[in-house]
Amino acid sequence: MFCRIIRLSGNISRKRKQSAVKPLKKQDRFGINMKQFIRDHEEELRRGLENGEAPEKLMRLHREKLAWLQHERLVHLLVTLTTLLVFLAVTVALVLNPGFVQGLLFLAVAVILIFYLLHYFLLENSVQHWYRLSDELRRKSGDA
C-alpha cells in the first residue's frame, strides 16, 4: 500500500490505494533469481515468436536484457577475481603460518569462491547462449 497526496482546491487529502502487484522491494529483497530471469526471458522470446510478434520488437527487448546480463557478468567477473586473490592470500597465510583460524578462513573463502565460480559460469554460458538467440532473431527479422 502507498499513500498518494492529492491537492483539491487547496486542501491536502490522503488516499490509500491497494496494489495487486507485489512491491519490487519485497519481491527482490534477496536479489533476483538469475536462473529464473534467464528462463523467463527465453520463454518470453519463444512465445513471442510463436505468437507472431515482430522479431524486431523482440530483438530490441533481447538486446536490452543482454546488455543487463553482460553488465552482471562483468561485475561478477571482478568480484570472482577479487575473491580469488583473497583465496590466494589466505592460502599463502595458511602455508606460512598454519593454524586453526587460518584453516577455517581458508575453508570459508574456498566455499565462497566455489559459489562465485558456479554463478559466473552460469552468467557466461547464458550470455553466449543469448548471442545465438540474437543471431536467430536477426535471421528471422531479415537483417542477416
Short mmCIF file of C-alpha atoms in Angstrom, two decimals:
data_model
loop_
_atom_site.label_atom_id
_atom_site.label_comp_id
_atom_site.label_asym_id
_atom_site.label_seq_id
_atom_site.Cartn_x
_atom_site.Cartn_y
_atom_site.Cartn_z
CA MET A 1 0.00 0.00 0.00
CA PHE A 2 1.11 3.51 -0.54
CA CYS A 3 -0.26 6.95 0.15
CA ARG A 4 -0.91 9.41 -2.61
CA ILE A 5 -1.30 13.07 -1.79
CA ILE A 6 -3.92 14.84 -3.84
CA ARG A 7 -4.49 18.59 -3.79
CA LEU A 8 -8.12 19.53 -4.21
CA SER A 9 -8.98 23.21 -4.04
CA GLY A 10 -6.08 23.96 -1.71
CA ASN A 11 -6.80 21.07 0.71
CA ILE A 12 -4.44 18.15 1.06
CA SER A 13 -6.08 14.78 1.49
CA ARG A 14 -4.58 11.30 1.69
CA LYS A 15 -5.97 8.47 -0.31
CA ARG A 16 -4.99 4.82 0.13
CA LYS A 17 -4.65 2.63 -2.89
CA GLN A 18 -4.06 -1.10 -2.92
CA SER A 19 -1.72 -2.59 -5.44
CA ALA A 20 -2.27 -6.02 -6.99
CA VAL A 21 1.41 -6.36 -7.83
CA LYS A 22 3.93 -7.06 -5.08
CA PRO A 23 6.20 -4.09 -4.47
CA LEU A 24 9.62 -4.65 -6.03
CA LYS A 25 11.36 -4.11 -2.72
CA LYS A 26 9.62 -7.16 -1.21
CA GLN A 27 9.76 -9.19 -4.41
CA ASP A 28 13.52 -8.75 -4.91
CA ARG A 29 14.56 -8.43 -1.28
CA PHE A 30 17.27 -11.09 -1.61
CA GLY A 31 18.22 -10.31 -5.20
CA ILE A 32 16.94 -11.58 -8.48
CA ASN A 33 16.96 -15.31 -9.15
CA MET A 34 19.17 -15.20 -12.24
CA LYS A 35 18.32 -18.72 -13.39
CA GLN A 36 14.63 -17.82 -13.34
CA PHE A 37 15.31 -14.45 -15.01
CA ILE A 38 17.16 -16.22 -17.85
CA ARG A 39 14.48 -18.91 -18.23
CA ASP A 40 11.66 -16.36 -18.21
CA HIS A 41 13.33 -14.25 -20.89
CA GLU A 42 13.97 -17.22 -23.17
CA GLU A 43 10.37 -18.37 -22.70
CA GLU A 44 9.14 -14.84 -23.47
CA LEU A 45 11.13 -14.82 -26.72
CA ARG A 46 9.88 -18.28 -27.70
CA ARG A 47 6.24 -17.36 -27.01
CA GLY A 48 6.66 -14.07 -28.86
CA LEU A 49 7.95 -15.82 -31.97
CA GLU A 50 5.20 -18.46 -31.79
CA ASN A 51 2.52 -15.76 -31.45
CA GLY A 52 3.83 -13.88 -34.47
CA GLU A 53 5.28 -10.84 -32.70
CA ALA A 54 7.62 -8.75 -34.79
CA PRO A 55 11.17 -10.12 -34.50
CA GLU A 56 12.46 -6.52 -34.47
CA LYS A 57 10.49 -5.78 -31.30
CA LEU A 58 11.73 -8.98 -29.68
CA MET A 59 15.28 -8.13 -30.77
CA ARG A 60 15.12 -4.73 -29.04
CA LEU A 61 13.92 -6.36 -25.82
CA HIS A 62 16.57 -9.08 -26.14
CA ARG A 63 19.39 -6.57 -26.70
CA GLU A 64 18.34 -4.63 -23.61
CA LYS A 65 18.28 -7.72 -21.41
CA LEU A 66 21.51 -8.99 -22.97
CA ALA A 67 23.20 -5.71 -22.01
CA TRP A 68 21.97 -6.17 -18.42
CA LEU A 69 23.29 -9.73 -18.35
CA GLN A 70 26.65 -8.65 -19.80
CA HIS A 71 26.93 -6.00 -17.08
CA GLU A 72 26.06 -8.56 -14.41
CA ARG A 73 28.67 -10.91 -15.86
CA LEU A 74 31.36 -8.20 -15.78
CA VAL A 75 30.60 -7.29 -12.18
CA HIS A 76 30.72 -10.95 -11.15
CA LEU A 77 33.98 -11.45 -13.02
CA LEU A 78 35.54 -8.64 -10.98
CA VAL A 79 34.10 -10.00 -7.73
CA THR A 80 35.25 -13.53 -8.58
CA LEU A 81 38.78 -12.34 -9.38
CA THR A 82 38.89 -10.37 -6.12
CA THR A 83 37.69 -13.43 -4.21
CA LEU A 84 40.37 -15.49 -5.95
CA LEU A 85 43.05 -13.01 -4.84
CA VAL A 86 41.76 -13.20 -1.25
CA PHE A 87 41.78 -17.00 -1.51
CA LEU A 88 45.40 -16.96 -2.69
CA ALA A 89 46.40 -14.60 0.14
CA VAL A 90 44.69 -16.83 2.72
CA THR A 91 46.39 -19.88 1.19
CA VAL A 92 49.80 -18.20 1.50
CA ALA A 93 48.99 -17.23 5.10
CA LEU A 94 47.98 -20.83 5.83
CA VAL A 95 51.21 -22.21 4.34
CA LEU A 96 53.46 -19.68 6.11
CA ASN A 97 51.67 -19.79 9.46
CA PRO A 98 49.49 -22.90 9.82
CA GLY A 99 46.77 -22.67 12.42
CA PHE A 100 43.15 -23.39 13.20
CA VAL A 101 41.92 -19.87 12.41
CA GLN A 102 43.79 -19.79 9.09
CA GLY A 103 42.30 -23.20 8.25
CA LEU A 104 38.76 -22.00 8.96
CA LEU A 105 39.34 -18.84 6.96
CA PHE A 106 40.72 -20.94 4.09
CA LEU A 107 37.62 -23.16 4.08
CA ALA A 108 35.22 -20.20 4.26
CA VAL A 109 36.88 -18.35 1.38
CA ALA A 110 37.12 -21.59 -0.64
CA VAL A 111 33.36 -22.19 -0.31
CA ILE A 112 32.59 -18.59 -1.28
CA LEU A 113 34.93 -18.85 -4.27
CA ILE A 114 33.29 -22.08 -5.46
CA PHE A 115 29.83 -20.48 -5.40
CA TYR A 116 31.08 -17.36 -7.19
CA LEU A 117 32.68 -19.52 -9.88
CA LEU A 118 29.47 -21.50 -10.37
CA HIS A 119 27.42 -18.32 -10.65
CA TYR A 120 29.92 -16.72 -13.01
CA PHE A 121 29.84 -19.75 -15.30
CA LEU A 122 26.03 -19.60 -15.34
CA LEU A 123 26.24 -15.96 -16.45
CA GLU A 124 28.99 -16.61 -19.01
CA ASN A 125 27.21 -19.57 -20.60
CA SER A 126 23.90 -17.69 -20.65
CA VAL A 127 25.45 -14.68 -22.39
CA GLN A 128 26.97 -16.95 -25.04
CA HIS A 129 23.62 -18.72 -25.49
CA TRP A 130 21.88 -15.34 -25.82
CA TYR A 131 24.33 -14.38 -28.58
CA ARG A 132 22.95 -17.35 -30.52
CA LEU A 133 19.41 -16.21 -29.77
CA SER A 134 20.36 -12.77 -31.15
CA ASP A 135 21.57 -14.39 -34.36
CA GLU A 136 18.32 -16.35 -34.63
CA LEU A 137 16.21 -13.23 -34.12
CA ARG A 138 18.32 -11.34 -36.65
CA ARG A 139 17.77 -14.09 -39.24
CA LYS A 140 14.02 -14.14 -38.60
CA SER A 141 13.80 -10.36 -38.94
CA GLY A 142 15.65 -10.49 -42.26
CA ASP A 143 18.65 -8.40 -41.13
CA ALA A 144 21.17 -11.20 -41.64
#
